[in-house]
Amino acid sequence: MCVEPLHGVTFAVMWSAATRQAHAIAPPGLGTTMQGLLGGMHFGLGSALGALIGGSIYQVLYLFLQDAHTGDDGCPCLALRLQDHISSVGRCSRPQFGTVVDG
């Protein structure tokens, strides 16, 4: 928590440097467009990818902690649990629309 106030400072420095660079490399007359693209990439694409990747990591950790807590899995090693999840991603079946899933 003591590092949290630095987020405002570091974000301000990063954002001002990024917008300055975007304007510098933009063709003449397209500086504002380039800064708009920068904002879209950072707040749009960056947030989307962060949510997808972070959600996948959270799901794996949640499943691991849930199994460790209930003793269903018996696997005390996070690395083995992650490896099992990664190898099963291609094999897992997703419920179809209208399917009732217990759990």
Tab-separated table of C-alpha atoms in Angstrom:
chain	number	residue	atom	x	y	z
A	1	MET	CA	0.000	0.000	0.000
A	2	CYS	CA	2.881	2.372	0.576
A	3	VAL	CA	3.845	2.100	-3.102
A	4	GLU	CA	0.330	2.938	-4.358
A	5	PRO	CA	0.837	6.749	-4.367
A	6	LEU	CA	3.669	6.247	-6.868
A	7	HIS	CA	1.125	4.983	-9.416
A	8	GLY	CA	-0.145	8.503	-10.047
A	9	VAL	CA	3.346	9.840	-10.619
A	10	THR	CA	4.552	6.973	-12.804
A	11	PHE	CA	1.364	6.927	-14.875
A	12	ALA	CA	1.602	10.688	-15.464
A	13	VAL	CA	5.225	10.382	-16.601
A	14	MET	CA	4.447	7.394	-18.851
A	15	TRP	CA	1.375	9.018	-20.390
A	16	SER	CA	3.032	12.367	-21.093
A	17	ALA	CA	6.026	10.620	-22.668
A	18	ALA	CA	3.764	8.379	-24.775
A	19	THR	CA	1.597	11.249	-26.059
A	20	ARG	CA	4.685	13.329	-26.838
A	21	GLN	CA	6.240	10.436	-28.774
A	22	ALA	CA	2.962	9.705	-30.587
A	23	HIS	CA	2.740	13.334	-31.690
A	24	ALA	CA	6.427	13.366	-32.693
A	25	ILE	CA	6.197	10.320	-34.978
A	26	ALA	CA	2.827	11.258	-36.502
A	27	PRO	CA	2.667	12.563	-40.067
A	28	PRO	CA	2.044	16.305	-40.333
A	29	GLY	CA	-1.505	17.183	-39.352
A	30	LEU	CA	-2.254	13.785	-37.803
A	31	GLY	CA	-0.845	14.310	-34.299
A	32	THR	CA	-4.256	14.302	-32.656
A	33	THR	CA	-5.279	11.175	-34.564
A	34	MET	CA	-2.117	9.414	-33.425
A	35	GLN	CA	-2.824	10.374	-29.823
A	36	GLY	CA	-6.353	9.011	-30.229
A	37	LEU	CA	-4.923	5.730	-31.487
A	38	LEU	CA	-2.567	5.674	-28.506
A	39	GLY	CA	-5.495	6.126	-26.131
A	40	GLY	CA	-7.495	3.426	-27.876
A	41	MET	CA	-4.627	0.967	-27.768
A	42	HIS	CA	-3.819	1.677	-24.129
A	43	PHE	CA	-7.290	1.899	-22.635
A	44	GLY	CA	-9.083	-0.362	-25.138
A	45	LEU	CA	-6.837	-3.133	-26.364
A	46	GLY	CA	-4.549	-3.026	-23.316
A	47	SER	CA	-7.457	-3.301	-20.905
A	48	ALA	CA	-9.060	-6.097	-22.905
A	49	LEU	CA	-5.893	-8.173	-23.068
A	50	GLY	CA	-5.180	-7.493	-19.408
A	51	ALA	CA	-8.657	-8.682	-18.459
A	52	LEU	CA	-8.375	-11.842	-20.559
A	53	ILE	CA	-4.906	-12.784	-19.338
A	54	GLY	CA	-5.564	-11.728	-15.762
A	55	GLY	CA	-8.879	-13.576	-15.722
A	56	SER	CA	-7.209	-16.769	-16.926
A	57	ILE	CA	-4.538	-16.511	-14.251
A	58	TYR	CA	-7.155	-15.746	-11.600
A	59	GLN	CA	-9.224	-18.745	-12.679
A	60	VAL	CA	-6.246	-21.094	-12.410
A	61	LEU	CA	-5.238	-19.729	-9.010
A	62	TYR	CA	-8.824	-19.839	-7.745
A	63	LEU	CA	-9.242	-23.443	-8.867
A	64	PHE	CA	-5.921	-24.367	-7.289
A	65	LEU	CA	-6.781	-22.708	-3.970
A	66	GLN	CA	-10.262	-24.206	-3.989
A	67	ASP	CA	-8.900	-27.697	-4.607
A	68	ALA	CA	-6.162	-27.248	-2.012
A	69	HIS	CA	-8.729	-26.054	0.533
A	70	THR	CA	-11.194	-28.880	-0.019
A	71	GLY	CA	-8.551	-31.551	-0.573
A	72	ASP	CA	-10.160	-32.719	-3.828
A	73	ASP	CA	-7.015	-32.459	-5.869
A	74	GLY	CA	-4.310	-33.402	-3.406
A	75	CYS	CA	-1.757	-31.416	-5.433
A	76	PRO	CA	0.161	-29.045	-3.163
A	77	CYS	CA	2.331	-27.651	-5.931
A	78	LEU	CA	1.074	-24.634	-7.893
A	79	ALA	CA	3.407	-25.392	-10.804
A	80	LEU	CA	1.911	-28.861	-11.271
A	81	ARG	CA	-1.617	-27.467	-11.035
A	82	LEU	CA	-0.825	-24.811	-13.655
A	83	GLN	CA	0.774	-27.391	-15.924
A	84	ASP	CA	-2.308	-29.600	-15.604
A	85	HIS	CA	-4.613	-26.681	-16.426
A	86	ILE	CA	-2.536	-25.532	-19.411
A	87	SER	CA	-2.389	-29.027	-20.882
A	88	SER	CA	-6.149	-29.499	-20.447
A	89	VAL	CA	-7.190	-26.194	-22.040
A	90	GLY	CA	-7.411	-27.689	-25.515
A	91	ARG	CA	-9.309	-30.749	-24.280
A	92	CYS	CA	-11.938	-29.090	-22.118
A	93	SER	CA	-15.475	-29.052	-23.382
A	94	ARG	CA	-17.513	-25.911	-22.976
A	95	PRO	CA	-21.206	-26.135	-22.048
A	96	GLN	CA	-23.516	-25.468	-24.946
A	97	PHE	CA	-26.237	-22.814	-24.842
A	98	GLY	CA	-29.098	-23.974	-22.657
A	99	THR	CA	-27.031	-26.589	-20.793
A	100	VAL	CA	-27.481	-26.615	-17.033
A	101	VAL	CA	-24.150	-26.860	-15.221
A	102	ASP	CA	-24.015	-27.913	-11.568
A	103	GLY	CA	-21.511	-26.209	-9.407
